């Protein structure tokens, strides 16, 4: 056994094994460097704030891939914009590395229109912002409630509270600027439907005040007619009643045609005039 240990053959085999092992380790290290692109790296470019298509092209030019991990909505940001990136810009990475991004949604979700009626202009703007809506412009309209929001509109259409619209929509606010200085005769609304009366009042910059329905008109309000209004067309001295722009007129609605005839004659014609009825309860 002692002679075997001292033999040249054994030490030759040991030396050969050590040499082969070192050679294999060297080959492995060289292969790892080639397989992993050792010594090769690129810096991650700034893609935050870029549209997705431009970000993708920029990353492709550096041998990097993009992976969308999330999409969300941020007010005032264009659809498809890069919101966040990982790794951050300037980070050295290997070619082929995936860059994970969060983007602005392409199609904003629907929300319900918040209630801004009667709020001040400043309050209404804050309400719009807190509900992820953009403020478009303010449109002033004669009305006694100075600086109060009368209603909101989108693309020229009045928005009712609870109406569905997309986040980020630009909403205009219609705001009262107080009473107009110009006076005009009170228009006659008796005999008109509610929608016809609203059109007449809108054209004259007069608001709809209280709307009182008879019991019969509640079930079919679209077919109801106005049979009474306040203020009337004529005052107690048979003179035309004057009204300021921005003031309101209260109306009463009914389906009873007899009421329409009696009260319309009283409202339209002064006392003692042709076709007038003086004492109508």
XYZ file of C-alpha atoms in Angstrom:
281
model
C 0.000 0.000 0.000
C 2.849 2.329 0.904
C 4.547 1.567 -2.399
C 1.299 2.307 -4.299
C 1.014 5.693 -2.661
C 4.589 6.459 -3.624
C 4.098 5.275 -7.196
C 4.395 7.771 -10.058
C 1.250 6.394 -11.680
C -0.944 7.534 -8.790
C 0.460 11.026 -8.658
C 0.234 11.231 -12.437
C -3.472 10.387 -12.263
C -4.010 12.938 -9.481
C -2.209 15.652 -11.421
C -4.170 14.770 -14.534
C -7.465 14.967 -12.612
C -6.547 18.336 -11.157
C -5.597 19.635 -14.592
C -8.816 18.385 -16.168
C -10.851 19.922 -13.331
C -9.171 23.278 -13.772
C -9.722 23.063 -17.507
C -13.427 22.289 -17.011
C -13.818 25.156 -14.520
C -12.143 27.524 -16.978
C -14.419 26.380 -19.807
C -17.460 26.767 -17.525
C -16.487 30.323 -16.584
C -15.930 31.238 -20.209
C -19.306 29.728 -21.162
C -21.135 31.566 -18.371
C -19.711 34.846 -19.514
C -20.831 34.119 -23.056
C -24.277 32.854 -22.019
C -25.001 35.722 -19.631
C -23.406 38.500 -21.714
C -20.918 39.089 -18.929
C -19.559 42.599 -19.146
C -22.430 43.731 -21.399
C -25.123 46.019 -19.951
C -27.417 48.819 -21.063
C -28.913 51.607 -19.013
C -32.697 51.658 -18.738
C -33.932 54.780 -20.585
C -36.507 57.225 -19.264
C -39.875 56.026 -20.540
C -42.084 57.459 -17.798
C -44.297 60.093 -19.413
C -43.960 58.638 -22.924
C -46.819 57.120 -24.940
C -46.725 53.317 -24.922
C -45.804 53.011 -28.615
C -42.818 55.383 -28.284
C -41.672 53.685 -25.077
C -41.850 50.288 -26.761
C -39.794 51.513 -29.741
C -37.153 53.051 -27.456
C -36.797 49.868 -25.406
C -36.629 47.705 -28.553
C -33.720 49.802 -29.818
C -31.770 48.841 -26.661
C -32.747 45.193 -26.718
C -35.216 45.494 -23.854
C -38.772 44.247 -23.564
C -41.792 46.017 -22.067
C -44.446 44.309 -19.949
C -47.659 46.098 -18.906
C -48.341 45.228 -15.289
C -51.178 47.647 -14.532
C -53.417 50.306 -16.040
C -55.074 53.045 -14.044
C -56.658 56.463 -14.441
C -54.891 59.712 -13.539
C -56.740 62.981 -14.155
C -55.132 65.120 -16.873
C -53.051 62.279 -18.364
C -53.377 61.136 -21.977
C -54.482 57.542 -22.698
C -51.617 55.044 -22.980
C -49.081 57.263 -21.179
C -46.447 55.495 -19.049
C -47.130 56.309 -15.390
C -44.448 54.193 -13.665
C -41.534 51.968 -14.705
C -39.479 49.265 -13.009
C -36.453 49.221 -13.025
C -36.026 52.972 -12.796
C -34.287 54.920 -15.533
C -30.478 54.759 -15.454
C -30.388 51.235 -13.967
C -27.835 49.013 -15.785
C -29.453 45.780 -16.986
C -28.675 42.925 -19.345
C -30.058 42.983 -22.903
C -33.390 41.190 -23.067
C -34.418 42.374 -19.600
C -38.152 43.000 -19.130
C -39.157 46.518 -18.084
C -42.450 46.520 -16.168
C -44.716 49.526 -16.621
C -48.006 50.988 -15.418
C -49.980 52.946 -18.020
C -52.923 55.349 -18.243
C -56.085 53.505 -19.294
C -57.052 53.900 -22.948
C -60.792 54.023 -22.197
C -61.638 55.818 -18.920
C -64.341 54.173 -16.782
C -67.809 55.656 -16.361
C -68.772 57.550 -13.223
C -71.910 59.337 -12.044
C -72.195 63.097 -12.325
C -71.911 64.632 -8.835
C -74.375 67.214 -7.562
C -73.019 70.733 -8.162
C -76.341 72.599 -8.288
C -76.470 75.631 -5.965
C -72.785 75.235 -5.038
C -70.453 78.184 -5.413
C -68.178 78.177 -8.439
C -65.139 77.321 -6.305
C -66.966 74.503 -4.516
C -68.227 73.079 -7.811
C -64.700 73.065 -9.276
C -63.413 71.161 -6.225
C -66.280 68.684 -6.513
C -65.447 68.043 -10.174
C -61.758 67.520 -9.389
C -62.469 65.144 -6.481
C -64.606 63.060 -8.851
C -61.876 62.868 -11.537
C -63.605 65.322 -13.847
C -61.998 68.266 -15.644
C -63.415 71.772 -15.386
C -64.149 73.108 -18.863
C -65.368 76.695 -18.709
C -67.826 78.874 -16.843
C -70.863 80.278 -18.629
C -72.707 83.063 -16.843
C -76.462 83.298 -17.053
C -78.813 85.912 -15.574
C -80.306 84.576 -12.343
C -80.952 86.013 -8.909
C -78.721 83.421 -7.148
C -75.479 85.277 -7.822
C -72.360 83.083 -8.230
C -74.337 79.881 -7.626
C -74.078 77.007 -10.094
C -77.365 76.544 -11.918
C -76.373 73.324 -13.685
C -73.528 71.585 -15.488
C -73.302 70.678 -19.146
C -71.254 68.385 -21.382
C -71.011 69.002 -25.135
C -73.860 71.508 -24.911
C -76.181 69.061 -23.126
C -77.378 69.685 -19.573
C -76.097 67.083 -17.110
C -78.450 65.785 -14.460
C -77.047 64.607 -11.133
C -76.284 60.900 -11.438
C -75.884 60.951 -15.220
C -73.148 58.621 -16.526
C -70.044 60.161 -18.091
C -66.438 59.122 -18.458
C -63.748 60.097 -15.996
C -61.701 63.016 -17.262
C -64.595 64.576 -19.190
C -64.527 68.369 -19.478
C -67.626 69.726 -17.750
C -68.873 73.303 -18.187
C -70.551 75.102 -15.306
C -73.520 77.414 -15.840
C -73.314 80.061 -13.120
C -75.772 82.756 -12.058
C -74.476 86.315 -12.323
C -77.302 88.008 -10.418
C -80.350 89.786 -11.779
C -80.099 91.413 -15.157
C -80.562 95.166 -15.305
C -83.003 94.901 -18.199
C -86.727 94.654 -17.501
C -89.276 92.980 -19.736
C -92.974 92.147 -19.615
C -93.832 88.858 -17.951
C -94.418 86.311 -20.742
C -97.705 84.419 -20.805
C -97.190 80.720 -20.082
C -100.786 79.683 -19.505
C -101.876 76.976 -21.921
C -98.315 75.834 -22.649
C -96.825 72.493 -21.678
C -93.983 72.471 -19.180
C -91.346 71.943 -21.893
C -92.826 74.726 -24.045
C -92.769 77.046 -21.051
C -89.153 76.185 -20.251
C -88.172 77.083 -23.804
C -89.970 80.439 -23.600
C -88.358 81.239 -20.252
C -84.910 80.179 -21.442
C -85.137 82.432 -24.484
C -85.988 85.335 -22.177
C -83.337 84.437 -19.566
C -85.994 83.793 -16.917
C -85.819 80.829 -14.545
C -88.463 78.267 -13.696
C -89.479 78.737 -10.080
C -91.792 76.434 -8.140
C -93.662 73.810 -10.169
C -96.969 72.742 -8.592
C -98.825 69.751 -10.047
C -102.512 69.005 -9.685
C -103.184 65.456 -8.590
C -104.316 64.475 -12.089
C -101.099 65.806 -13.655
C -98.721 63.743 -11.541
C -99.303 60.582 -13.563
C -98.974 62.253 -16.961
C -96.870 65.368 -16.516
C -95.856 65.532 -20.190
C -99.452 66.074 -21.267
C -100.216 68.616 -18.527
C -100.706 72.304 -19.323
C -99.986 75.413 -17.301
C -103.177 76.984 -15.941
C -101.667 79.505 -13.549
C -98.467 81.472 -13.154
C -96.915 83.875 -10.650
C -96.273 86.658 -11.376
C -99.234 87.129 -13.723
C -98.986 88.858 -17.070
C -100.915 91.869 -15.673
C -100.850 93.461 -12.227
C -103.854 94.619 -10.140
C -104.036 97.891 -12.091
C -104.237 96.069 -15.398
C -100.701 97.155 -16.303
C -98.220 94.678 -17.797
C -96.137 93.117 -15.037
C -92.424 93.689 -15.498
C -89.707 91.186 -14.611
C -85.898 91.291 -14.507
C -83.726 88.842 -16.410
C -82.734 86.113 -14.014
C -85.896 86.175 -11.958
C -88.191 83.173 -11.815
C -91.851 82.395 -12.511
C -93.850 79.826 -10.535
C -96.231 77.638 -12.517
C -99.193 75.325 -11.852
C -99.899 72.289 -14.074
C -103.140 70.391 -14.698
C -104.928 68.113 -17.144
C -108.262 69.822 -16.488
C -109.001 71.834 -19.627
C -111.683 73.861 -17.799
C -109.036 75.225 -15.482
C -106.867 76.143 -18.411
C -109.649 78.123 -20.085
C -110.706 80.048 -16.990
C -107.267 80.913 -15.672
C -105.723 81.556 -19.068
C -108.375 84.169 -19.828
C -107.804 85.824 -16.490
C -103.988 85.815 -16.853
C -103.749 86.969 -20.442
C -106.422 89.688 -20.479
C -106.559 92.604 -18.024
C -109.649 93.024 -15.871
C -112.601 94.225 -17.889
C -110.879 93.385 -21.146
C -112.378 91.279 -23.855
C -112.996 87.727 -22.761
C -111.739 88.370 -19.220
C -113.096 86.672 -16.123
C -112.803 88.865 -13.104
C -113.843 86.719 -10.169
C -112.367 83.253 -10.478
C -111.528 81.316 -7.313
